[in-house]
JSON list of C-alpha atoms in Angstrom, two decimals:
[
{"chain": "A", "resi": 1, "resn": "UNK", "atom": "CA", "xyz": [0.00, 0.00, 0.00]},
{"chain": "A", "resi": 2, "resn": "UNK", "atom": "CA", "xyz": [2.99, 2.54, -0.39]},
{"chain": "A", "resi": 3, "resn": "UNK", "atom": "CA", "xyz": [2.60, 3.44, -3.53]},
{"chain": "A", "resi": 4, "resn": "UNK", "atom": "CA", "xyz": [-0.99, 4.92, -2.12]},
{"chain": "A", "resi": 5, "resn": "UNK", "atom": "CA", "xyz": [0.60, 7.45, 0.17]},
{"chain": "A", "resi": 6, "resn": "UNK", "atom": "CA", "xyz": [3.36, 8.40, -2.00]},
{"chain": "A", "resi": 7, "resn": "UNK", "atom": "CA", "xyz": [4.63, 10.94, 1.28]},
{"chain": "A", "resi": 8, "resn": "UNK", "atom": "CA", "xyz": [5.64, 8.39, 3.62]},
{"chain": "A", "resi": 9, "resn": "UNK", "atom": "CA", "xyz": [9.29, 7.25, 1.02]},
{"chain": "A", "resi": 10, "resn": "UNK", "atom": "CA", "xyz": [9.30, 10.66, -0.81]},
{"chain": "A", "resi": 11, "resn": "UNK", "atom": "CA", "xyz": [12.65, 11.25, 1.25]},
{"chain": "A", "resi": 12, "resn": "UNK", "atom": "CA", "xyz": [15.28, 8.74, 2.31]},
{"chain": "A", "resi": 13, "resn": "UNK", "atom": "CA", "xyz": [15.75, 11.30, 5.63]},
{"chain": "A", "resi": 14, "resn": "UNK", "atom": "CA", "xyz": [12.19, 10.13, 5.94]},
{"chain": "A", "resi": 15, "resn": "UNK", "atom": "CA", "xyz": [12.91, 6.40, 6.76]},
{"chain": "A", "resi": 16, "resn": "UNK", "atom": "CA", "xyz": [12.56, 6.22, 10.25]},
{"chain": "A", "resi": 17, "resn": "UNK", "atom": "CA", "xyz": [9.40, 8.12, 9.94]},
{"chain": "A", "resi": 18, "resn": "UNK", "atom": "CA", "xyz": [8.26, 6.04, 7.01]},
{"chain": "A", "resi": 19, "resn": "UNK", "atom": "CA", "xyz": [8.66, 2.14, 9.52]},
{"chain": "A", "resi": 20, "resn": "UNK", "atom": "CA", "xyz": [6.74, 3.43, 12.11]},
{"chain": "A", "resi": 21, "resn": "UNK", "atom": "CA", "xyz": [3.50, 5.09, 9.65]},
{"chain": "A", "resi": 22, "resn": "UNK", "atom": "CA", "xyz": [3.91, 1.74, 7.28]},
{"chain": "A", "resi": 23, "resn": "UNK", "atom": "CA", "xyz": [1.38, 0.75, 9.94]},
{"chain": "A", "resi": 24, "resn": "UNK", "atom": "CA", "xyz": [-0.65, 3.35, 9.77]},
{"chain": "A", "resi": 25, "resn": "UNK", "atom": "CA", "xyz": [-1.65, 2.42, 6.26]},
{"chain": "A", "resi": 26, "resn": "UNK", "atom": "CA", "xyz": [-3.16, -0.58, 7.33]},
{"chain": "A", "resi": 27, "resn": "UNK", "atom": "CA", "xyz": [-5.35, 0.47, 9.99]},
{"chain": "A", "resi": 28, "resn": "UNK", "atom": "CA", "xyz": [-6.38, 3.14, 7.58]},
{"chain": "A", "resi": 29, "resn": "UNK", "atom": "CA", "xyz": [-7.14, 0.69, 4.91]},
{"chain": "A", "resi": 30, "resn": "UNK", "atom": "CA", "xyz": [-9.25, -1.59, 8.20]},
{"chain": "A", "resi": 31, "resn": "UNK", "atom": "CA", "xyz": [-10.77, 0.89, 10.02]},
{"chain": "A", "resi": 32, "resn": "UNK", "atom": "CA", "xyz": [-13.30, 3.28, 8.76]},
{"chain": "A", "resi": 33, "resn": "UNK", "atom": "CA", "xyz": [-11.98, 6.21, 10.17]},
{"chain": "A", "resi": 34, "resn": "UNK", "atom": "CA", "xyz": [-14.12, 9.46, 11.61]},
{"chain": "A", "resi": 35, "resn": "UNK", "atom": "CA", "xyz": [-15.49, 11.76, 8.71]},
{"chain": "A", "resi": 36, "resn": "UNK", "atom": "CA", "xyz": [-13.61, 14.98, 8.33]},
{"chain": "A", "resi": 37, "resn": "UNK", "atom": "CA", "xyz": [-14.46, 17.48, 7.18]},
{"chain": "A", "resi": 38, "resn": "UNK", "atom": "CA", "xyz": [-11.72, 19.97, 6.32]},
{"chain": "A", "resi": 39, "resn": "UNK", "atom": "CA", "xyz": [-11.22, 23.30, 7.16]},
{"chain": "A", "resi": 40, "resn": "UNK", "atom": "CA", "xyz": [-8.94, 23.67, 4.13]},
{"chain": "A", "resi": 41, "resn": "UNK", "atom": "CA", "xyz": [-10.48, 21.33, 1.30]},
{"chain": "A", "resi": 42, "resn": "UNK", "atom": "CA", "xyz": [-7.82, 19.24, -0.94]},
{"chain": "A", "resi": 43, "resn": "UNK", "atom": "CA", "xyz": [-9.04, 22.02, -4.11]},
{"chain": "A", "resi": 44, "resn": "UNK", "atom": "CA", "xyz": [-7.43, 24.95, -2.23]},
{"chain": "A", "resi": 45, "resn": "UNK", "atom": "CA", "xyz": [-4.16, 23.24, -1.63]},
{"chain": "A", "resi": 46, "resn": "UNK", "atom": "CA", "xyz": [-3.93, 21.83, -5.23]},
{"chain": "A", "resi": 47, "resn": "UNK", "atom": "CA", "xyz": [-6.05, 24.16, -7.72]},
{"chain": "A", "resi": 48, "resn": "UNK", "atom": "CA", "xyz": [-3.36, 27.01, -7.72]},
{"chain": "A", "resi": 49, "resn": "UNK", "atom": "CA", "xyz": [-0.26, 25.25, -8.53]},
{"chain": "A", "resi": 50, "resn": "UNK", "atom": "CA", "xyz": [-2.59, 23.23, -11.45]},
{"chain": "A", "resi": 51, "resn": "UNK", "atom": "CA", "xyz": [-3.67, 26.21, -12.99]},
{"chain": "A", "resi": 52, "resn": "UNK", "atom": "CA", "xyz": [-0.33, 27.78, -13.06]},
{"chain": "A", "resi": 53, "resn": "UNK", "atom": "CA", "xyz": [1.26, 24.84, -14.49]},
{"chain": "A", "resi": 54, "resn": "UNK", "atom": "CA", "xyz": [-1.56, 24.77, -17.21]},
{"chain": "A", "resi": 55, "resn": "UNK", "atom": "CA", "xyz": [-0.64, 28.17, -17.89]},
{"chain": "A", "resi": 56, "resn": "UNK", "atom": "CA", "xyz": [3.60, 27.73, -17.90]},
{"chain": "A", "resi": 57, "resn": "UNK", "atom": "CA", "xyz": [2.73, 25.08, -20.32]},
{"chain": "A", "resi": 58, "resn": "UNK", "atom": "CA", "xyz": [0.79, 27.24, -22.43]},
{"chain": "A", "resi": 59, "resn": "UNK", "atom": "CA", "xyz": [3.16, 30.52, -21.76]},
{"chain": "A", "resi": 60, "resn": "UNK", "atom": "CA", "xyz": [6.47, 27.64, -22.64]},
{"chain": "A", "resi": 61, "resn": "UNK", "atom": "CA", "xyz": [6.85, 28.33, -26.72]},
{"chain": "A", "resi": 62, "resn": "UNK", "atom": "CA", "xyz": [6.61, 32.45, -25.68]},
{"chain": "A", "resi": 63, "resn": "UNK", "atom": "CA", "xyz": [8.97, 32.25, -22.42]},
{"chain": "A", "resi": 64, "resn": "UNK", "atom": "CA", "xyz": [11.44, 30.09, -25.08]},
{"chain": "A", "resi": 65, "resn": "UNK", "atom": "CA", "xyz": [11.22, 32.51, -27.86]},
{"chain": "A", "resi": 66, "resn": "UNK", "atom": "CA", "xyz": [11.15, 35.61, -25.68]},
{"chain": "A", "resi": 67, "resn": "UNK", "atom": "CA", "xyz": [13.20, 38.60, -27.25]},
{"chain": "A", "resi": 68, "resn": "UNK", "atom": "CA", "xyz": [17.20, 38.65, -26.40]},
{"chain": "A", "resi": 69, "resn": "UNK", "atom": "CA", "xyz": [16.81, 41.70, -24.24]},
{"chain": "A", "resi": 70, "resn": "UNK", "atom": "CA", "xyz": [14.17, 39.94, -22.36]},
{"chain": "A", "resi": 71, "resn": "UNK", "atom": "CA", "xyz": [15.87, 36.50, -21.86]},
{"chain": "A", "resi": 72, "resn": "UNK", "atom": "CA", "xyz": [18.12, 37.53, -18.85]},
{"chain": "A", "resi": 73, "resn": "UNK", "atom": "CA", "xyz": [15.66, 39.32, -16.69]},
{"chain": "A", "resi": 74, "resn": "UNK", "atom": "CA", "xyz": [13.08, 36.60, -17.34]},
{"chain": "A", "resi": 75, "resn": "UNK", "atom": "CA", "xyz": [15.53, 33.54, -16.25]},
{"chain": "A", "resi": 76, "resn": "UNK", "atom": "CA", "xyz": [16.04, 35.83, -13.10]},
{"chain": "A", "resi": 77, "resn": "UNK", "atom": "CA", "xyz": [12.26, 35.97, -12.56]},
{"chain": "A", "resi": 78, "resn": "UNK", "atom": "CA", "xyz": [11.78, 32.58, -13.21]},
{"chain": "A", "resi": 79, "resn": "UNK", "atom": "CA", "xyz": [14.68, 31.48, -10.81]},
{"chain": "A", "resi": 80, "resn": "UNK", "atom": "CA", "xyz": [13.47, 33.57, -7.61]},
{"chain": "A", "resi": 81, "resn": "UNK", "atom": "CA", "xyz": [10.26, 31.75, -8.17]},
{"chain": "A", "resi": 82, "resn": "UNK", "atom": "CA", "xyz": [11.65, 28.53, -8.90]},
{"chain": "A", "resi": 83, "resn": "UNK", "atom": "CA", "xyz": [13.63, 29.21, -5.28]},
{"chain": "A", "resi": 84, "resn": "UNK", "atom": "CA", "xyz": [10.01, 30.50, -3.70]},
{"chain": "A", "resi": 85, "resn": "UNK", "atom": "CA", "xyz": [8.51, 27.18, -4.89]},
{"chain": "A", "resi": 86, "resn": "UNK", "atom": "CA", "xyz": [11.19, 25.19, -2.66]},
{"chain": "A", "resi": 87, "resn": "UNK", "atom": "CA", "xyz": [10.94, 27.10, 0.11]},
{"chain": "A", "resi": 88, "resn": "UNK", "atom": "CA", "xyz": [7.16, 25.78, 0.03]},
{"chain": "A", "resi": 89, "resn": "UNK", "atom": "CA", "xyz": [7.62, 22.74, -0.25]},
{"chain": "A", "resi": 90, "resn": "UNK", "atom": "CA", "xyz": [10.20, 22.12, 2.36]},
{"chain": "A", "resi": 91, "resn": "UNK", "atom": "CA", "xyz": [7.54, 23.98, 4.97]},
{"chain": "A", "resi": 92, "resn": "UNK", "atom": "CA", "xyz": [5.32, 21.74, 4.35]},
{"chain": "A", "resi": 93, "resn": "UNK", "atom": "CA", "xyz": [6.83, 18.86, 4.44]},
{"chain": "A", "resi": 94, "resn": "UNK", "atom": "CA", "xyz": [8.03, 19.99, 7.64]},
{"chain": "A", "resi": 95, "resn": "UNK", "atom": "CA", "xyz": [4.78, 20.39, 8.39]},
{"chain": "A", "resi": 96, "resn": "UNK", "atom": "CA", "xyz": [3.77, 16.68, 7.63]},
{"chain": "A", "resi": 97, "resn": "UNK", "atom": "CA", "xyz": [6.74, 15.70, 9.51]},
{"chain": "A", "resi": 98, "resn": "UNK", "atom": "CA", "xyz": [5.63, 17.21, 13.05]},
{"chain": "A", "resi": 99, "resn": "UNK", "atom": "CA", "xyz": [1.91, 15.95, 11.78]},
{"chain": "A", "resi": 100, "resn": "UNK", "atom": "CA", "xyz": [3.26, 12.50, 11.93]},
{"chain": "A", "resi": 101, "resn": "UNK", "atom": "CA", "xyz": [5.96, 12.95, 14.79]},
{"chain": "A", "resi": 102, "resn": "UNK", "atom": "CA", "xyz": [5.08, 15.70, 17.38]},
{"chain": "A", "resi": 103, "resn": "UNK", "atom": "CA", "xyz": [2.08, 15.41, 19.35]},
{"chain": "A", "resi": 104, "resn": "UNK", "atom": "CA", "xyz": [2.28, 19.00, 20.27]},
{"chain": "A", "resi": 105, "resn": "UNK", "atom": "CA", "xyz": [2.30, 20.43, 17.32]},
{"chain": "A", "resi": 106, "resn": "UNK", "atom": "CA", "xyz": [-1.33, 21.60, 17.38]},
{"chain": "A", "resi": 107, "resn": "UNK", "atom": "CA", "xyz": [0.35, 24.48, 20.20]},
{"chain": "A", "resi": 108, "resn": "UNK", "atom": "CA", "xyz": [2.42, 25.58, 16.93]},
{"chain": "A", "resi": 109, "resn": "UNK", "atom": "CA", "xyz": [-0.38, 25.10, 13.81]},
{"chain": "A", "resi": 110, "resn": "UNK", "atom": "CA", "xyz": [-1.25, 28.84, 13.73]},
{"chain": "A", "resi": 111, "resn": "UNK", "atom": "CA", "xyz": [2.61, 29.79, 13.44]},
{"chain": "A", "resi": 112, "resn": "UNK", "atom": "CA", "xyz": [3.06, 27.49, 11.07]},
{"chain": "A", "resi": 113, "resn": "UNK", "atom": "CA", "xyz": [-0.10, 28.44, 9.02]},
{"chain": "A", "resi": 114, "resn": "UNK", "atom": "CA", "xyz": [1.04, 32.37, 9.24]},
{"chain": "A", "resi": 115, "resn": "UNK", "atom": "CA", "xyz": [4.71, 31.16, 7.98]},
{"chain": "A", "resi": 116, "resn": "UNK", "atom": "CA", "xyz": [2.96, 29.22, 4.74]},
{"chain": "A", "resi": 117, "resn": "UNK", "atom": "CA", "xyz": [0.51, 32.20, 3.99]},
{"chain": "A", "resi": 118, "resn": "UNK", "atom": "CA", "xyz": [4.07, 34.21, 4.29]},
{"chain": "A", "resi": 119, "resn": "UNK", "atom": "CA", "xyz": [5.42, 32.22, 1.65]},
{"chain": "A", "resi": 120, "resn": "UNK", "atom": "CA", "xyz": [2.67, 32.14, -0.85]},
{"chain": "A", "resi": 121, "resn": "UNK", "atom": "CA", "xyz": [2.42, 35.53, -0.97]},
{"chain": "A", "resi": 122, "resn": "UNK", "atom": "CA", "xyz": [6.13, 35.60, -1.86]},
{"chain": "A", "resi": 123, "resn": "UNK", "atom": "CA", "xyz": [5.15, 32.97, -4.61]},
{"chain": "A", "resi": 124, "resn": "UNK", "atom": "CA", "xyz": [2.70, 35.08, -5.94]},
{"chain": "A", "resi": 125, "resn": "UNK", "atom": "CA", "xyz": [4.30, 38.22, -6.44]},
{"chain": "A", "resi": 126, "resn": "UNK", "atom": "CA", "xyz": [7.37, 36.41, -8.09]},
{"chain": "A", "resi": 127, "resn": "UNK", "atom": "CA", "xyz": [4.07, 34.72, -10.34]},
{"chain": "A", "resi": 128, "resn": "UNK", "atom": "CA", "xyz": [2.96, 38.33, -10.68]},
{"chain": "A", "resi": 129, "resn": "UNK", "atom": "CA", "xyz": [6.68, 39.55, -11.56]},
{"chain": "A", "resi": 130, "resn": "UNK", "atom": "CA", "xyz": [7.49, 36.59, -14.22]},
{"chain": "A", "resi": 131, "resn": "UNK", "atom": "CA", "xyz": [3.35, 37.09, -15.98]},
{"chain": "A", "resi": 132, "resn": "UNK", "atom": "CA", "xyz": [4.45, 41.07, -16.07]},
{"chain": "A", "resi": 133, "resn": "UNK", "atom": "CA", "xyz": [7.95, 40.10, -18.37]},
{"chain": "A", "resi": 134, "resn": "UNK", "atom": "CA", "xyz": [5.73, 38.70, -20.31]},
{"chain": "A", "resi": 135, "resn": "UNK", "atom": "CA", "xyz": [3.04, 40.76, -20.89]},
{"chain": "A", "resi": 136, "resn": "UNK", "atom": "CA", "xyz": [0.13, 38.69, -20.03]},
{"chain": "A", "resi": 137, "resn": "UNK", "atom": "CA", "xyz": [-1.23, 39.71, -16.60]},
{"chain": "A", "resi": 138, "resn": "UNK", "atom": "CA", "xyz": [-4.21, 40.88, -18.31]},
{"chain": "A", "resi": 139, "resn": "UNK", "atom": "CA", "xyz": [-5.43, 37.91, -19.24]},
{"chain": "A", "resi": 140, "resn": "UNK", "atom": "CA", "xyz": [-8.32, 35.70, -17.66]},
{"chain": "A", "resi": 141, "resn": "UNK", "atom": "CA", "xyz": [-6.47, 32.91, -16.94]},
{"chain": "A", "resi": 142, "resn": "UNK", "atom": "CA", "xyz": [-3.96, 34.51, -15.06]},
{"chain": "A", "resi": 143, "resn": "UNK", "atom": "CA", "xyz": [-6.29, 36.15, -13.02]},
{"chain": "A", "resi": 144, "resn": "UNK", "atom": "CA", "xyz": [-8.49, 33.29, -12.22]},
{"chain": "A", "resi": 145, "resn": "UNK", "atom": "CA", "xyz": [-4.74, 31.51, -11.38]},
{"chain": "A", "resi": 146, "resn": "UNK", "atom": "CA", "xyz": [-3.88, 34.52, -8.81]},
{"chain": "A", "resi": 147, "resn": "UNK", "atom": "CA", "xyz": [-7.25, 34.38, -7.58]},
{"chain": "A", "resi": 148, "resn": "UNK", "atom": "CA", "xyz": [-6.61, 30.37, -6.75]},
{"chain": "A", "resi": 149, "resn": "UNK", "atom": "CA", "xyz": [-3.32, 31.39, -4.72]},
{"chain": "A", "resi": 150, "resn": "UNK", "atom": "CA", "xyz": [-4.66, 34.59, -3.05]},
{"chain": "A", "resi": 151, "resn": "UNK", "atom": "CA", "xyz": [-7.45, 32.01, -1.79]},
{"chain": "A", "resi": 152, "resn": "UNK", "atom": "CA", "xyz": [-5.07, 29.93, -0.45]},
{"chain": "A", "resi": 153, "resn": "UNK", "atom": "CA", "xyz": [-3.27, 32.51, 0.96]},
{"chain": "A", "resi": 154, "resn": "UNK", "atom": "CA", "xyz": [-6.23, 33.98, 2.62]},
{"chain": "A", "resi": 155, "resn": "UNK", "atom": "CA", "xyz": [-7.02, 30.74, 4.35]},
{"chain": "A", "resi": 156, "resn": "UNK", "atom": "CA", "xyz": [-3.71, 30.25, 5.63]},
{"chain": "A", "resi": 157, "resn": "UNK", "atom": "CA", "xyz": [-2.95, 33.86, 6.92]},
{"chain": "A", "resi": 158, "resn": "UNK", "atom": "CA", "xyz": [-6.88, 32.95, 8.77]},
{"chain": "A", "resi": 159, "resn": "UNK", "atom": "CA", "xyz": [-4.61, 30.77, 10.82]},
{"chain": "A", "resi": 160, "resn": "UNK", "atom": "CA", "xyz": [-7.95, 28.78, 12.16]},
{"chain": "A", "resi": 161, "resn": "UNK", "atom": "CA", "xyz": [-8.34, 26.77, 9.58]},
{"chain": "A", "resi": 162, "resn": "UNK", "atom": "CA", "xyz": [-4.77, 25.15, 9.43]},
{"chain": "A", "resi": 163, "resn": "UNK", "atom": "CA", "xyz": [-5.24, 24.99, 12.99]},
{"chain": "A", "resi": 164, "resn": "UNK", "atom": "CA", "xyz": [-8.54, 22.71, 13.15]},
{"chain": "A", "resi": 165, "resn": "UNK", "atom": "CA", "xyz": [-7.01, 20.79, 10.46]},
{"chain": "A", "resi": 166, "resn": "UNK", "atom": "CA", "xyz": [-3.93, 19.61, 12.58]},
{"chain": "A", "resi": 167, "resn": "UNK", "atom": "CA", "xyz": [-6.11, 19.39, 15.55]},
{"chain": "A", "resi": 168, "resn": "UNK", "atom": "CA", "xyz": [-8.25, 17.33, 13.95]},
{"chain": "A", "resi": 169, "resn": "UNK", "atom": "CA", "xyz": [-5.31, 15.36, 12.32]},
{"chain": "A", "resi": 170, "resn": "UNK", "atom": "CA", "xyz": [-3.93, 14.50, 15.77]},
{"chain": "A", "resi": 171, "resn": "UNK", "atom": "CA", "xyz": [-7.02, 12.94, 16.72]},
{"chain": "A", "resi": 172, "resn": "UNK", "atom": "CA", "xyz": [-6.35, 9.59, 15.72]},
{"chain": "A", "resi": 173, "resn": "UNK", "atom": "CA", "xyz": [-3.39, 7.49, 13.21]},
{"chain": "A", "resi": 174, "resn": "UNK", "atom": "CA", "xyz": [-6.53, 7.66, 10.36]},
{"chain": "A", "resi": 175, "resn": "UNK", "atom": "CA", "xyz": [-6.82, 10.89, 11.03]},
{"chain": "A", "resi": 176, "resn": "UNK", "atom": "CA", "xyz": [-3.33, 11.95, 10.85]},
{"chain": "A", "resi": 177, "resn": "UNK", "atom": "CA", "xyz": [-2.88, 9.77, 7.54]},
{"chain": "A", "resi": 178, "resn": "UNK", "atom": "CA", "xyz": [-6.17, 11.68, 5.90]},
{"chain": "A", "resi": 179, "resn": "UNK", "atom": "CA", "xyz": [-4.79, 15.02, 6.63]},
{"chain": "A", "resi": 180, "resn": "UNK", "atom": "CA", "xyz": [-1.00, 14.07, 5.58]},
{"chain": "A", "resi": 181, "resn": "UNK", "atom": "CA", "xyz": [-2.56, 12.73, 2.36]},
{"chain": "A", "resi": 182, "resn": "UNK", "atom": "CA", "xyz": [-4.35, 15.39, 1.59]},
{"chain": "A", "resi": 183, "resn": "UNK", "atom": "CA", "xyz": [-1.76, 17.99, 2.12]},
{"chain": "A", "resi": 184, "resn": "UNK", "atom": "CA", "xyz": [0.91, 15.67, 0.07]},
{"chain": "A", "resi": 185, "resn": "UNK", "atom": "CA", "xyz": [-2.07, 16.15, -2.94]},
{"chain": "A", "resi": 186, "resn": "UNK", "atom": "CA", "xyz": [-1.53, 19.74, -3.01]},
{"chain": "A", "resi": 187, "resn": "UNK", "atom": "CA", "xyz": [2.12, 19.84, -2.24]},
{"chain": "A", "resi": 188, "resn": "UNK", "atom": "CA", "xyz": [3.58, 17.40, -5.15]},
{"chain": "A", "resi": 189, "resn": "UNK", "atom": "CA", "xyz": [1.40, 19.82, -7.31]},
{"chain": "A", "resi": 190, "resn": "UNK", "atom": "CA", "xyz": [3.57, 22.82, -5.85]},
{"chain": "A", "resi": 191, "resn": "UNK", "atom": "CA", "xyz": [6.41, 20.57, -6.66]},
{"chain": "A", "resi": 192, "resn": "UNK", "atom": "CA", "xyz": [5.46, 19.74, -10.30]},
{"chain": "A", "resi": 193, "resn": "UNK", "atom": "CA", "xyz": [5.08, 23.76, -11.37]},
{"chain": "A", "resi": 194, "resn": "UNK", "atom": "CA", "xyz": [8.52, 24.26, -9.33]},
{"chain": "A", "resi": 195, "resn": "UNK", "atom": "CA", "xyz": [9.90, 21.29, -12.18]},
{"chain": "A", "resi": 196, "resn": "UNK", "atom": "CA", "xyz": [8.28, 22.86, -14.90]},
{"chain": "A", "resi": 197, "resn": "UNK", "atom": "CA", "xyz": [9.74, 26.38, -14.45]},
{"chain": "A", "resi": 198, "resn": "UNK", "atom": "CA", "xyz": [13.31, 24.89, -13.56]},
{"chain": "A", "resi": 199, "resn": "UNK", "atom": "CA", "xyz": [13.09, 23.67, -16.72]},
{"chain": "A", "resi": 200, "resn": "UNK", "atom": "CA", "xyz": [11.92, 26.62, -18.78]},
{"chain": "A", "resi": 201, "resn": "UNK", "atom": "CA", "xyz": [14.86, 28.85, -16.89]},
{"chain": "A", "resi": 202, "resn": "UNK", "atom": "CA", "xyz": [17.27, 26.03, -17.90]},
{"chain": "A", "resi": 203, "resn": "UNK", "atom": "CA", "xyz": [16.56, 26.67, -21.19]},
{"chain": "A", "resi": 204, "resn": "UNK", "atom": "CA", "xyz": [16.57, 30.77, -21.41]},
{"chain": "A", "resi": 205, "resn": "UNK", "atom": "CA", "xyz": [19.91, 30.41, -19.09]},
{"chain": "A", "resi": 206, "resn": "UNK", "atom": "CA", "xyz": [21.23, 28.10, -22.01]},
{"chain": "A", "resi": 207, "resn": "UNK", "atom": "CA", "xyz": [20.31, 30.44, -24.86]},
{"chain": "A", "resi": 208, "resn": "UNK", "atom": "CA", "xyz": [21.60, 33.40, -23.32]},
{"chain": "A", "resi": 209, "resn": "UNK", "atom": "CA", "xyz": [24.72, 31.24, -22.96]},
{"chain": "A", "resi": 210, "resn": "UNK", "atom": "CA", "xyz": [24.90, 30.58, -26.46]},
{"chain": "A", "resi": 211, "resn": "UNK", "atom": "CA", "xyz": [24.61, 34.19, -27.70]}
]
């Protein structure tokens, strides 16, 4: 059953942690566990980072073909927020870590919530700065994208929410596997836009080599 909580081997600094959850995912898969309902759904954690990928992938032929005086300033845009994008991503996996490990960590959640919301405003305005290189912050799609983080962001600066969550994860093993899950969902999204503009600074760094 690893493969269905792809968060427990994602990191082999993780293994320790990994043993003593492989457990978990069996009383998970026996026990019905309580119905939660979450303060921050799955959609809020995942939707931004899916429609910004959507629209790198869409933006990818006019980021490559960008004009040579734009090239440099671009890759610089697109590196802070390939940076910003880490710097999520390790939070919250720290976050699933004391989910899994620290019993106290509900005394922490709103701290921790107020750091994330901290950091995905950062990742929007580097969205913001990279969408204005290009030209395009007009469009719908970019605004409906922003809109998706700024809701995010709302809910985490709210603090309560993140903090019922991890309450509510540290109710019970089922429990803390639900939540874990759920917040894996939206972070290998995160992770999967932070890949996709790697690669599109990769290649402006490498044609501003070449000229």
């Amino acid at each position: 059953m690893a493969h269905t909580f792809p968060w427990l081997h994602r990191r082999s600094g993780r293994r320790a942690l990994s043993l003593a959850l492989a457990g978990w995912t069996w009383l998970w898969c026996t026990v019905a566990p309580a119905q939660i309902l979450p303060a921050i759904p799955e959609s809020v954690l995942r939707d931004p980072w899916v429609l910004h990928l959507a629209l790198m992938e869409s933006l990818a032929p006019q980021i490559e073909q960008s004009a040579p005086g734009s090239r440099g300033p671009l890759a610089d845009a697109l590196a802070t927020l390939q940076v910003s994008l880490g710097e999520y991503e390790t939070r919250f996996d720290r976050a699933i870590d004391r989910l899994a490990a620290d019993p106290g960590f509900g005394y922490a959640a709103t701290e921790v919530s107020g750091e994330l919301a901290r950091q995905v405003a950062d990742i929007e305005a580097c969205l913001d700065a990279v969408y204005a290189l290009l030209g395009v912050q007009g469009r719908h799609e970019v605004a409906a994208a922003q809109a998706a983080v700024q809701e995010l962001r709302r809910m985490l600066q709210a603090r309560t929410p993140f903090e019922r969550d991890v309450l509510a994860g540290l109710a019970g093993r089922p429990q803390t596997v639900e939540l874990a899950t759920r917040w894996w969902n939206g972070e290998e999204r995160a992770i999967a836009l932070k890949k996709r503009v790697g690669a599109l600074r990769e290649t402006l760094e490498g044609i501003v080599s070449a000229h």
